[in-house]
XYZ file of C-alpha atoms in Angstrom:
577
model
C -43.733 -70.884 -62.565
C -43.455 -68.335 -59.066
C -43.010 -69.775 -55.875
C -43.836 -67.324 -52.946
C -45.315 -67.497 -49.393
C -47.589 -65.308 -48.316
C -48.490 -65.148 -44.361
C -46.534 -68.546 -44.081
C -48.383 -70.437 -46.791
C -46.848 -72.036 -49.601
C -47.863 -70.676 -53.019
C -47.217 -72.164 -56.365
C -48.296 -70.310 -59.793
C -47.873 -70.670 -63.674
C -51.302 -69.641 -65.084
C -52.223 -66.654 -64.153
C -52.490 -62.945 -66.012
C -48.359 -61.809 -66.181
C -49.744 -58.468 -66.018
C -51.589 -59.529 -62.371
C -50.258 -57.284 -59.458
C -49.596 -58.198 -56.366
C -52.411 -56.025 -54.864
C -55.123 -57.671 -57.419
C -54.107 -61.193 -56.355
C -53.964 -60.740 -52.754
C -57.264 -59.346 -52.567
C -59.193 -60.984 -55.550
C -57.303 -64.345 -55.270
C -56.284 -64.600 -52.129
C -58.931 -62.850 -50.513
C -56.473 -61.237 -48.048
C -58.940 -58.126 -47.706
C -56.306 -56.519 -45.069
C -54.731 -54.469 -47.628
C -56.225 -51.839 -49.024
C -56.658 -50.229 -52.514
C -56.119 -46.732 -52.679
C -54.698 -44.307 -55.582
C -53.108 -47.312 -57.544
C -50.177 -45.553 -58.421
C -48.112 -46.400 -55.515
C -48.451 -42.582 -53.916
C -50.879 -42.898 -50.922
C -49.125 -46.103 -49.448
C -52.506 -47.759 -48.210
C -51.296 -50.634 -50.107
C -48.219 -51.324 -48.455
C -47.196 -54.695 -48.004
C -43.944 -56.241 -46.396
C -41.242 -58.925 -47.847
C -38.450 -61.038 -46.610
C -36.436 -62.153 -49.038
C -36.697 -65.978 -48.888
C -33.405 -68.721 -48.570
C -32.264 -70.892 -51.609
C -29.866 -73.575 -51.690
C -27.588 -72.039 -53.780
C -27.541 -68.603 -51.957
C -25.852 -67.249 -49.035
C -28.323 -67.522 -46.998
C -28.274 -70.909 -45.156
C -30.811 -72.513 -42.894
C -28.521 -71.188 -40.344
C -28.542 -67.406 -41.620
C -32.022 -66.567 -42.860
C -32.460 -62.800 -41.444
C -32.595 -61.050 -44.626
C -34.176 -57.714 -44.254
C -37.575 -56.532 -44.338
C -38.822 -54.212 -46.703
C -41.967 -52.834 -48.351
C -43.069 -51.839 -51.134
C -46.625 -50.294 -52.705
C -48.198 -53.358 -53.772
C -50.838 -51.802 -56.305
C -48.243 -51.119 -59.071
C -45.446 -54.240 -58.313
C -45.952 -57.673 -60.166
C -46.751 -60.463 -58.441
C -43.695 -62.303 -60.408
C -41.531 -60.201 -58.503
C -42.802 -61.650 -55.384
C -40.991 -64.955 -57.008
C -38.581 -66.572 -54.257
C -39.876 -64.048 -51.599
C -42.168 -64.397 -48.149
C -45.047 -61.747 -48.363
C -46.327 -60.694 -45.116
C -49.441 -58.110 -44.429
C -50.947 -56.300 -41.312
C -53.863 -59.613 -40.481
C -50.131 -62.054 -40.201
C -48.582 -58.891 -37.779
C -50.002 -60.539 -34.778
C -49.900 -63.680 -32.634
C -53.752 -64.392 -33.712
C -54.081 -68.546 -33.024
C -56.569 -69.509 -36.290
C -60.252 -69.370 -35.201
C -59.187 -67.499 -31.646
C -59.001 -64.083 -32.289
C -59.492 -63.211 -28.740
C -55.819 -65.400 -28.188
C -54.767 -62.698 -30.473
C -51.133 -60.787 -29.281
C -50.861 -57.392 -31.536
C -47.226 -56.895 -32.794
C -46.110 -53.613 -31.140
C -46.549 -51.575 -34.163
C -50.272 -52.364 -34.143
C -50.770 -52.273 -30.487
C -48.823 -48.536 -30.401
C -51.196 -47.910 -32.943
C -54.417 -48.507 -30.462
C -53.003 -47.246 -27.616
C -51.937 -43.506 -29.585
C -55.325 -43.055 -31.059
C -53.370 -43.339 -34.570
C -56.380 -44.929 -36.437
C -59.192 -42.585 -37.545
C -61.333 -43.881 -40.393
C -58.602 -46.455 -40.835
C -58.589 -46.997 -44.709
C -55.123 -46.027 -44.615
C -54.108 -47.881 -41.163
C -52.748 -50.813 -42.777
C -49.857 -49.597 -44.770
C -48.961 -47.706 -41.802
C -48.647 -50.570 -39.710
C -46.630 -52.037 -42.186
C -44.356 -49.161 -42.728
C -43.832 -49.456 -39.022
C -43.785 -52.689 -38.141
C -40.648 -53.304 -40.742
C -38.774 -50.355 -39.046
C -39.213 -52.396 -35.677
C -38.484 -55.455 -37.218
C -35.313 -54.733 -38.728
C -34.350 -53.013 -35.737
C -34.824 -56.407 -33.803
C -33.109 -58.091 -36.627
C -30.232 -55.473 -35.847
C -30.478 -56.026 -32.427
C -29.985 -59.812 -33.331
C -27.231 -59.628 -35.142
C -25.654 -57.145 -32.729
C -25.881 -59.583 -29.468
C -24.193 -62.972 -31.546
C -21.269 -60.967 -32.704
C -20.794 -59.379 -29.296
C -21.500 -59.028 -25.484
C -19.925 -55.991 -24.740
C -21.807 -53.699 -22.905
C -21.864 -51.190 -25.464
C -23.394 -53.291 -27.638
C -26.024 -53.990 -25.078
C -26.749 -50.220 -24.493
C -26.964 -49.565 -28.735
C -29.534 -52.372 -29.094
C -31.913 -50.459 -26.491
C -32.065 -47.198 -28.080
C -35.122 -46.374 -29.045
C -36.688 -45.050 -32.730
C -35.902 -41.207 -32.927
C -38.833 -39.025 -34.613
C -36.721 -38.795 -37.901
C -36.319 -42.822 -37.966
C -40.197 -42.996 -37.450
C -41.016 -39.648 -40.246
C -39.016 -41.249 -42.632
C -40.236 -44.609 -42.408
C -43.824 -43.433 -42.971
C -42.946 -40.945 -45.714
C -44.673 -42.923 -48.271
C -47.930 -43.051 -46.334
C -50.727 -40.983 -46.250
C -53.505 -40.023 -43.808
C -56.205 -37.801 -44.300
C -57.664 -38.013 -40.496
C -55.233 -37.497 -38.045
C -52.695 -35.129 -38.841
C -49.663 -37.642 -38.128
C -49.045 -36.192 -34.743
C -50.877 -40.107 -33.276
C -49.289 -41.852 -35.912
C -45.720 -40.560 -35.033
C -46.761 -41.099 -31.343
C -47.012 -44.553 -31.953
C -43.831 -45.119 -33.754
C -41.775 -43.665 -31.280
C -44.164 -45.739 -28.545
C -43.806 -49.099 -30.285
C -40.042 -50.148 -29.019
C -41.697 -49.646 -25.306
C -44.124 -52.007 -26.005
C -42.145 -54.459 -27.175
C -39.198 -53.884 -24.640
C -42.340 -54.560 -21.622
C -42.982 -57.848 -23.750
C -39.923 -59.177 -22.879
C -39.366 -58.272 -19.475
C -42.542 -59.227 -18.729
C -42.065 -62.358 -20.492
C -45.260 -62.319 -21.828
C -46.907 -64.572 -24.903
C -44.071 -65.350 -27.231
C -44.075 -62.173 -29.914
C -44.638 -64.175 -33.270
C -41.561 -64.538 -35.468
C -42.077 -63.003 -38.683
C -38.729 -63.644 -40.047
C -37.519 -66.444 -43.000
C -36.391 -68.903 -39.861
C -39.983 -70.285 -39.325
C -40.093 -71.073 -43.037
C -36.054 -72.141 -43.357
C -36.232 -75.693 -44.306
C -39.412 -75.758 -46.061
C -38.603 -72.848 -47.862
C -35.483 -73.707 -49.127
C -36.594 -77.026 -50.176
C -39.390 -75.336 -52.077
C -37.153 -72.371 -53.731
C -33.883 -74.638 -54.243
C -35.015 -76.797 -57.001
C -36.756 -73.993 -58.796
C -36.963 -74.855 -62.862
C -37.752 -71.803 -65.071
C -35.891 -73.368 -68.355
C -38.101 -75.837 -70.745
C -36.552 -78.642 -71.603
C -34.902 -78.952 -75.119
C -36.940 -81.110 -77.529
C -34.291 -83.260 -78.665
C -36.737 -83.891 -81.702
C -36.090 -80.733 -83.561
C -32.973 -78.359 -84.079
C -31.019 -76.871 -81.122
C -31.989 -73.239 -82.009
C -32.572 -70.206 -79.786
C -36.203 -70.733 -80.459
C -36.383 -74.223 -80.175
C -34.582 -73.888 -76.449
C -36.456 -71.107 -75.723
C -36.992 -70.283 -71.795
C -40.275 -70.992 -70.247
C -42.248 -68.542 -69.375
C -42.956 -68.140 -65.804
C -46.414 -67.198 -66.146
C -48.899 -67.638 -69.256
C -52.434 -66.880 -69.991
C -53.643 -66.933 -73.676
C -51.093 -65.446 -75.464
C -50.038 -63.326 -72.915
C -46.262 -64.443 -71.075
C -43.646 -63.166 -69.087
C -40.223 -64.767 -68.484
C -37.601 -64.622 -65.619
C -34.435 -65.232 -67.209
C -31.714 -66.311 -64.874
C -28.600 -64.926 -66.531
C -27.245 -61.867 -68.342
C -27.276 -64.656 -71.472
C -30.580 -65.418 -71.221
C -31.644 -62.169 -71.085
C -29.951 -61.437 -74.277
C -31.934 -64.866 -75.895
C -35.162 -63.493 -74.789
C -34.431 -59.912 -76.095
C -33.194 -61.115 -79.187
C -36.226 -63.412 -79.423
C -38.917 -60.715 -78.304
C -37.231 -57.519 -78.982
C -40.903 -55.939 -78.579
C -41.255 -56.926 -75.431
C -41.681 -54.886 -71.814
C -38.604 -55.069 -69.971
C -39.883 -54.711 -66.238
C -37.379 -54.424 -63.400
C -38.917 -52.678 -60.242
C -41.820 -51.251 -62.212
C -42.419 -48.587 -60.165
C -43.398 -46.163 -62.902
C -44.266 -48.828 -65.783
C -46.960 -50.312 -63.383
C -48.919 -47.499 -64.006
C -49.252 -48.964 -67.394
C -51.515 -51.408 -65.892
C -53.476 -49.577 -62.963
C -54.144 -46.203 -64.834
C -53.942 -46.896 -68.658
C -55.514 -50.092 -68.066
C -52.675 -51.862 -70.615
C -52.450 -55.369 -70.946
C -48.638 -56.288 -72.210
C -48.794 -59.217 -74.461
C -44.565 -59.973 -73.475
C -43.071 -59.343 -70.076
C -39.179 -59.482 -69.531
C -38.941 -59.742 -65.656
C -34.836 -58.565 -64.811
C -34.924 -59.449 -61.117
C -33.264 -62.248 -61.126
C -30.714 -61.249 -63.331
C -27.628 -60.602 -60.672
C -25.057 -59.429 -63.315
C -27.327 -56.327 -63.429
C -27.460 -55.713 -60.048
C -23.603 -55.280 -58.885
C -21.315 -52.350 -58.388
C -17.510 -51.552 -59.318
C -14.531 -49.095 -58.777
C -12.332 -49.098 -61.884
C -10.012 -47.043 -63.254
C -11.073 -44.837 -66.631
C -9.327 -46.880 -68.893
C -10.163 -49.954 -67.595
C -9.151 -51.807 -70.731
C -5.966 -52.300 -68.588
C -6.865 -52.659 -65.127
C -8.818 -55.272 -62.822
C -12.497 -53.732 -61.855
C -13.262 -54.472 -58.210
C -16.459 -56.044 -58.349
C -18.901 -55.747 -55.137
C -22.580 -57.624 -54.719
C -25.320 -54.991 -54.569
C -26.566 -56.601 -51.111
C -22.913 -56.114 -49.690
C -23.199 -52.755 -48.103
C -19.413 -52.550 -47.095
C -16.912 -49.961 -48.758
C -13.731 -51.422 -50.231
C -10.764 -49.935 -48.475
C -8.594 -49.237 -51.435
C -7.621 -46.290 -52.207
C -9.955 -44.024 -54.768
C -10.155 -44.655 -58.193
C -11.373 -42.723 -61.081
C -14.817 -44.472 -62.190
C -17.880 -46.151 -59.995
C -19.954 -48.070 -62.398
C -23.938 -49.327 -61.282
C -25.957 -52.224 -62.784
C -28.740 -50.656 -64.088
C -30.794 -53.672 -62.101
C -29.833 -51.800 -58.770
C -32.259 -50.715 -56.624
C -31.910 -46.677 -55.157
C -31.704 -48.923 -51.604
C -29.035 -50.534 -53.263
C -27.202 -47.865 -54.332
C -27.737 -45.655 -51.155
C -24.327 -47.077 -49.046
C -22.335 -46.600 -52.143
C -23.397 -43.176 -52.619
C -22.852 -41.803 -49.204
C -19.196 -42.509 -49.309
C -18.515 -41.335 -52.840
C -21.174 -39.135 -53.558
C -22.200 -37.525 -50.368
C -24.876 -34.427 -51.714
C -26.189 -37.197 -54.326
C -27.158 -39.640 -51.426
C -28.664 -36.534 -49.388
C -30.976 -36.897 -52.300
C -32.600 -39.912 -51.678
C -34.432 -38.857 -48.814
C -36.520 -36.358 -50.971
C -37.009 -39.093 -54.139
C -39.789 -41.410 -54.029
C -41.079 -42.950 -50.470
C -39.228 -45.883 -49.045
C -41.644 -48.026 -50.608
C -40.616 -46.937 -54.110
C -37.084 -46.913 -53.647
C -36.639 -50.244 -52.179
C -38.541 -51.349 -55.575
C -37.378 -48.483 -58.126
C -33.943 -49.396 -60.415
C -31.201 -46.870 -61.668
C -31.827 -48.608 -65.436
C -35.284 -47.918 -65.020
C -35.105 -44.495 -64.095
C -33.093 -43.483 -66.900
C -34.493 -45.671 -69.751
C -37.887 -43.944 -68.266
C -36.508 -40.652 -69.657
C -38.684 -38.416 -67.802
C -38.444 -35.092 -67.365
C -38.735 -35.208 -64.303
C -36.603 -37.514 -63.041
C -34.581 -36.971 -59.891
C -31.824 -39.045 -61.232
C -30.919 -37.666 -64.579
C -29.919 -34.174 -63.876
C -27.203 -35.733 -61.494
C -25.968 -38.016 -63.174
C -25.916 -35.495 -66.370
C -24.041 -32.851 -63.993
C -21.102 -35.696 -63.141
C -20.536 -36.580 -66.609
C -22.225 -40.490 -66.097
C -22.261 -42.185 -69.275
C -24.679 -45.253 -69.926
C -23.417 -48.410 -71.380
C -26.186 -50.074 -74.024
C -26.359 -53.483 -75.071
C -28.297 -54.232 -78.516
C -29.228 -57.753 -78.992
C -30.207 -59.589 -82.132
C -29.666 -62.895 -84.298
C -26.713 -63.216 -86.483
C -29.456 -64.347 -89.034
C -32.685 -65.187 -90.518
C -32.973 -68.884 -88.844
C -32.033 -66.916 -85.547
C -29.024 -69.752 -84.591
C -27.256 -67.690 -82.729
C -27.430 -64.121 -80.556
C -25.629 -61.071 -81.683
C -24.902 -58.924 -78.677
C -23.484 -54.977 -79.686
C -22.108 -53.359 -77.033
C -22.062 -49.051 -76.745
C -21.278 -46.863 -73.762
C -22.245 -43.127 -74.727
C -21.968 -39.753 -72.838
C -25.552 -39.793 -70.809
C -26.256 -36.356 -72.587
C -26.159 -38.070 -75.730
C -28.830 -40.823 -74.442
C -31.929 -38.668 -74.056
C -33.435 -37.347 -78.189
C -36.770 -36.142 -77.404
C -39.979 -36.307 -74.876
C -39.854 -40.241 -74.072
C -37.534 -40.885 -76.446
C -33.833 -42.103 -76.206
C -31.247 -44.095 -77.860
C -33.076 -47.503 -76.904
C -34.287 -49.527 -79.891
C -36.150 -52.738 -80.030
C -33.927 -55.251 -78.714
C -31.873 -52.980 -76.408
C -31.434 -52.099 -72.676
C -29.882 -50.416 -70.356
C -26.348 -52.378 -68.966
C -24.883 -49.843 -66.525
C -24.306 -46.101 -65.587
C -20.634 -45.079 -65.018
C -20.154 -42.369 -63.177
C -16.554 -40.325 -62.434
C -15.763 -40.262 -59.325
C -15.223 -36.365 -58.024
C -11.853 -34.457 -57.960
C -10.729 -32.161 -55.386
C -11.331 -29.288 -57.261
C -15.020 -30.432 -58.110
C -18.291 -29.431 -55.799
C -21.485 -30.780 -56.209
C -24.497 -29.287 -55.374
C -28.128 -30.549 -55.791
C -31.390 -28.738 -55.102
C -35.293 -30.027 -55.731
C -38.241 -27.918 -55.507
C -41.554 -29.764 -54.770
C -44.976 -29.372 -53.128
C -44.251 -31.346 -50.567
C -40.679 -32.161 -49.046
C -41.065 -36.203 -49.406
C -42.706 -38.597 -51.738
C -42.765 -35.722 -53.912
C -42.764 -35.109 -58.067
C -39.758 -32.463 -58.752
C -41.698 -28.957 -60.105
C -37.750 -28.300 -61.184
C -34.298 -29.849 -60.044
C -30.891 -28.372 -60.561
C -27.269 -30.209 -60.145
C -24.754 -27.895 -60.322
C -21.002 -29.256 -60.738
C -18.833 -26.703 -59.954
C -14.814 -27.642 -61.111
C -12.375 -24.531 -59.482
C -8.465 -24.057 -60.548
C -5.924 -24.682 -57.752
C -6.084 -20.812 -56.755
C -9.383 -21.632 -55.801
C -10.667 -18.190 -56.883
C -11.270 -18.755 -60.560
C -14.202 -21.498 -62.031
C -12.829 -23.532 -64.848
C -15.979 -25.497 -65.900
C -19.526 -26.379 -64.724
C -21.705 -28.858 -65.203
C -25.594 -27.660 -64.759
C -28.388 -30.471 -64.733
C -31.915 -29.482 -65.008
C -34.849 -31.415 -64.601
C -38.525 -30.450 -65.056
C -37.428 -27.497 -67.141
C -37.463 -29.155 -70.683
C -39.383 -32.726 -72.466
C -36.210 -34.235 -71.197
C -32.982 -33.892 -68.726
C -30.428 -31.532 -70.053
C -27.610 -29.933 -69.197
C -27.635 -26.067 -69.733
C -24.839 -25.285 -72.172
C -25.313 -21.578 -72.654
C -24.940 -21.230 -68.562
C -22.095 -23.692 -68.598
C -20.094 -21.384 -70.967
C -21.024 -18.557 -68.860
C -19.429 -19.605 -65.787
C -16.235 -21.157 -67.422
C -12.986 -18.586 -66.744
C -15.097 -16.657 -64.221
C -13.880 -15.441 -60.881
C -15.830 -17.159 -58.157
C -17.836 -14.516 -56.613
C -21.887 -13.855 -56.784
C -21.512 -11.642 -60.023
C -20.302 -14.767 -62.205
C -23.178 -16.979 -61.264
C -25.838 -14.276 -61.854
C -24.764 -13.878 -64.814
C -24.353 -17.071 -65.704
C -28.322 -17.209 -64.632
C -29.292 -14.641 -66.900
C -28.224 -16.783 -69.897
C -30.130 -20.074 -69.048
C -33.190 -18.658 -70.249
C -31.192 -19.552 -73.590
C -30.800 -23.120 -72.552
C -34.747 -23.965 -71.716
C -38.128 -22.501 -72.118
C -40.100 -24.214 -69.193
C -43.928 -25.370 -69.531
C -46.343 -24.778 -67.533
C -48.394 -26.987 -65.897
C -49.846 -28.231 -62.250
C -46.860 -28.275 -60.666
C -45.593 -24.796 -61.272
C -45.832 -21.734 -64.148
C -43.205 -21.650 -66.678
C -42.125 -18.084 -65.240
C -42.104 -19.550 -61.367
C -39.710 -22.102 -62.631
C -37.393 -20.010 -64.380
C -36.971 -17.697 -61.773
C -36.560 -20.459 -59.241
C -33.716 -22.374 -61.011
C -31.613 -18.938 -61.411
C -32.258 -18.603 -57.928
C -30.886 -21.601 -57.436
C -27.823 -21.262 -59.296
C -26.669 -18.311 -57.531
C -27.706 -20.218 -54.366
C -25.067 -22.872 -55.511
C -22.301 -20.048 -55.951
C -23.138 -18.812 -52.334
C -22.915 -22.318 -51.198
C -19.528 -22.968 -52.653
C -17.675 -19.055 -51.576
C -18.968 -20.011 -47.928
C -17.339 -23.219 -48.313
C -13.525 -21.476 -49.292
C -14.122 -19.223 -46.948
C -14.687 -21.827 -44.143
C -11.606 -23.628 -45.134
C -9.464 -20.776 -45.204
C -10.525 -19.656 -41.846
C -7.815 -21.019 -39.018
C -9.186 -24.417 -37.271
């Protein structure tokens, strides 16, 4: 069974499709018509939809404490299981619009910025815009919130009424698109909508309706807290794995999908089902459903499977030593002093992840900005992007360039009458991880655990470029990660690490340029030479995004770009402050 609300109603589900998204039921189910249906691949952003994570009584959150963040997501490829313990909000629940009184109606001020700027044309795509804006401005307020109850110092005061700058408002609507306008209105009314709302309340006009978990608290948490996803065991029969099996969350026919609650469940059900579809964010397998028209007989759901989703600094060997274990939702850095490995669950979201990687992984994080659309990566999971094993990837070449290794976890039964679960543990070099096109070291019954990732030396410099059609929301025509390790002189390069994407069926690192570079001086020679010899590494396809020949040249290009990058670098530091 899911338990969601959507625009403030309660909603309570066991039969239904598990392959159902969230886009189908809203508008064939619910018929909540306000959200449109565009490419169905989670691209064009007409679809997007916004969430509040909803209270529980065993969670943080308390019925004093129920501000959770907004976020959206592209609700043509997500599963409506995910929207399990969650408060689903679209553009028609935006305003203060009394039932049966539209002309009571209040817009919120992303909508009403939206009228005023002229930012609606033929306005297919209106919604999702509205939505991508209206959860900037609401988190904002949330902010703004949280800002005045810890403090009433006039700074504070001052910080809580600046206003969206145009980068705030581009990047927030980077996973929308609009044929009509030419964003110019759109942007308009981003930057217009904190006005709005700031004459609102001087005004004191018509309360602005609260969109946030408070107006739900109490009935939400009495809905959420007593959630049952486990059958009860038949005390008839045998206490076996099958016999205690979990209940699915959702059935139809012979079709089911299961939420397990724990990383032991999720070995039970794996064990159990080894065939099935593991789904965390879905954000590429939904496309499964919406273009290939596949209906999965067995659905894994991970979300609620925390042990996945938290982050650690640990030393190498950490046989020995005590990992320092952070929730995913925590965005704060630990103030000890740096360590040698930073592990992820693979059940982390790139949101998730984002905080973490600015501090330790600076030109990594940069990344982010060109991968996906907000909508993905608040939906999109580090496991999921590497057990994908695409080519084209923006993750892969990265992590392959910083020596990450992945940690597998086979599950099975220690025999035939499947009494107990075998778990097999293995944490291989990443490069080891991908065989072919599609194809990695996954085997029925496994998944992805974690990524561990060495944290950079002194002497190491990492630098990432992607080439794309377009700048955001873009698929990678090529992608290179270049680690570049010097010796203490500075002047001589004792190893490199080169990642390519979109140059080969899989991520790879380039070996042949890698050996190239090692015991070179550190000038522009070395790394076009070293470019020379990666046409040994990779013979690039051709397709729509770019000719083999255009991709080829680019990545040497970019090599020697990196080598540039890094002289100006010791040349800056060497110059007197």
């Amino acid at each position: 069974m899911i338990r969601f609300y959507l625009n403030g109603k309660y909603h309570e589900i066991n039969h239904l499709n598990p392959n159902t998204t969230v886009l189908e039921y809203l508008r064939l189910h619910a018929r909540q018509t306000d959200v449109k249906e565009g490419c169905g691949s989670g691209d064009c952003g007409a679809c997007t939809i916004m969430a509040q994570r909803l209270p529980t009584q065993n969670s943080k959150d308390s019925r004093n404490n129920t501000d959770t963040p907004f976020y959206t997501f592209n609700s043509c490829i997500t599963l409506l299981s995910l929207m399990d313990g969650q408060h689903l909000i679209t553009a028609s629940y935006l305003a203060d619009n009394p039932e049966h009184h539209p002309e009571r109606a209040l817009l919120h001020p992303a909508q009403q910025a939206m009228v005023d700027c002229h930012g609606s044309q033929c306005g297919f795509c209106t919604p999702g815009f509205v939505m991508s804006l209206a959860s900037l401005y609401e988190n904002k307020r949330l902010q703004k919130k949280s800002q005045s109850q810890k403090t009433l110092s006039q700074n504070a005061r001052n910080n809580s009424n600046t206003e969206f700058s145009y980068d705030e408002i581009v990047a927030s609507i980077s996973g929308n698109l609009c044929r009509c306008t030419g964003y110019r209105p759109i942007i308009d009314a981003g930057l217009t909508m904190e006005k709005i709302g700031q004459e609102r309340e001087v005004a004191a006009q018509a309360k602005v309706q609260d969109l946030t978990t408070n107006s739900l608290a109490v009935n939400a948490i009495d809905a959420m807290g007593n959630k049952t996803t486990r059958a009860e065991v038949d005390n008839s029969t045998e206490s076996t794995v099958q016999t205690t099996t979990i209940k699915p969350a959702l059935s139809y026919g012979t079709r089911q999908l299961f939420i397990p609650q724990s990383i032991d469940e999720l070995n039970q059900l794996v064990a159990l089902y080894p065939e099935a579809i593991l789904w965390a964010g879905g954000t590429d397998l939904g496309l499964s459903i919406t273009q290939r028209l596949l209906d999965h007989e067995t659905i894994i759901q991970l979300s609620a499977v925390n042990e996945l989703k938290v982050w650690s600094l640990s030393e190498s060997n950490n046989a020995e030593t005590d990992n320092l274990t952070y929730s995913s939702n925590d965005n704060k850095i630990a103030a000890q002093a740096i360590t040698q490995e930073l592990t992820f669950g693979a059940g982390m979201t790139y949101q998730q992840m984002l905080p973490i990687l600015e501090h330790h992984f600076p030109a990594f994080a940069d990344l982010f900005a060109r991968t996906a659309s907000p909508q993905i990566r608040n939906m999109g999971t580090l496991g999921g992007n590497v057990a994908n094993a695409s080519p084209i990837g923006d993750l892969p070449p990265v992590l392959l360039a910083l020596e990450a290794r992945i940690h597998l976890r086979h599950c099975g039964f220690t025999d035939e009458n499947n009494d107990e679960v075998q778990v097999c543990d293995e944490i291989i070099p990443l490069a080891d991880f991908f065989l072919d096109y599609k194809k990695t070291k996954l085997r029925a019954g496994s998944y992805v655990v974690a990524v561990h990732i060495p944290l950079m030396q002194d002497n190491q410099h990492l630098f990432i470029h992607k080439i794309s059609k377009r700048y955001e929301d873009d698929i990678s025509a090529c992608l290179l990660a270049a680690r570049i390790d010097l010796a203490a002189d500075n002047a001589t390069i004792t190893q490199a690490k080169i990642g390519l994407g979109g140059m080969a069926a899989i991520p790879l690192l380039a070996e042949n340029c890698q050996q190239a570079l090692a015991g070179q001086p550190l000038d522009i020679a070395s790394f076009a030479m070293a470019a020379q010899a990666l046409p040994k590494d990779v013979t690039p396809m051709t397709d729509v995004r770019a000719s083999r020949e255009y991709r080829m040249h680019v990545v040497q290009r970019l090599l020697i770009k990196c080598g540039k990058q890094l002289i100006a670098a010791r040349l800056a530091q060497r110059e007197p402050s």
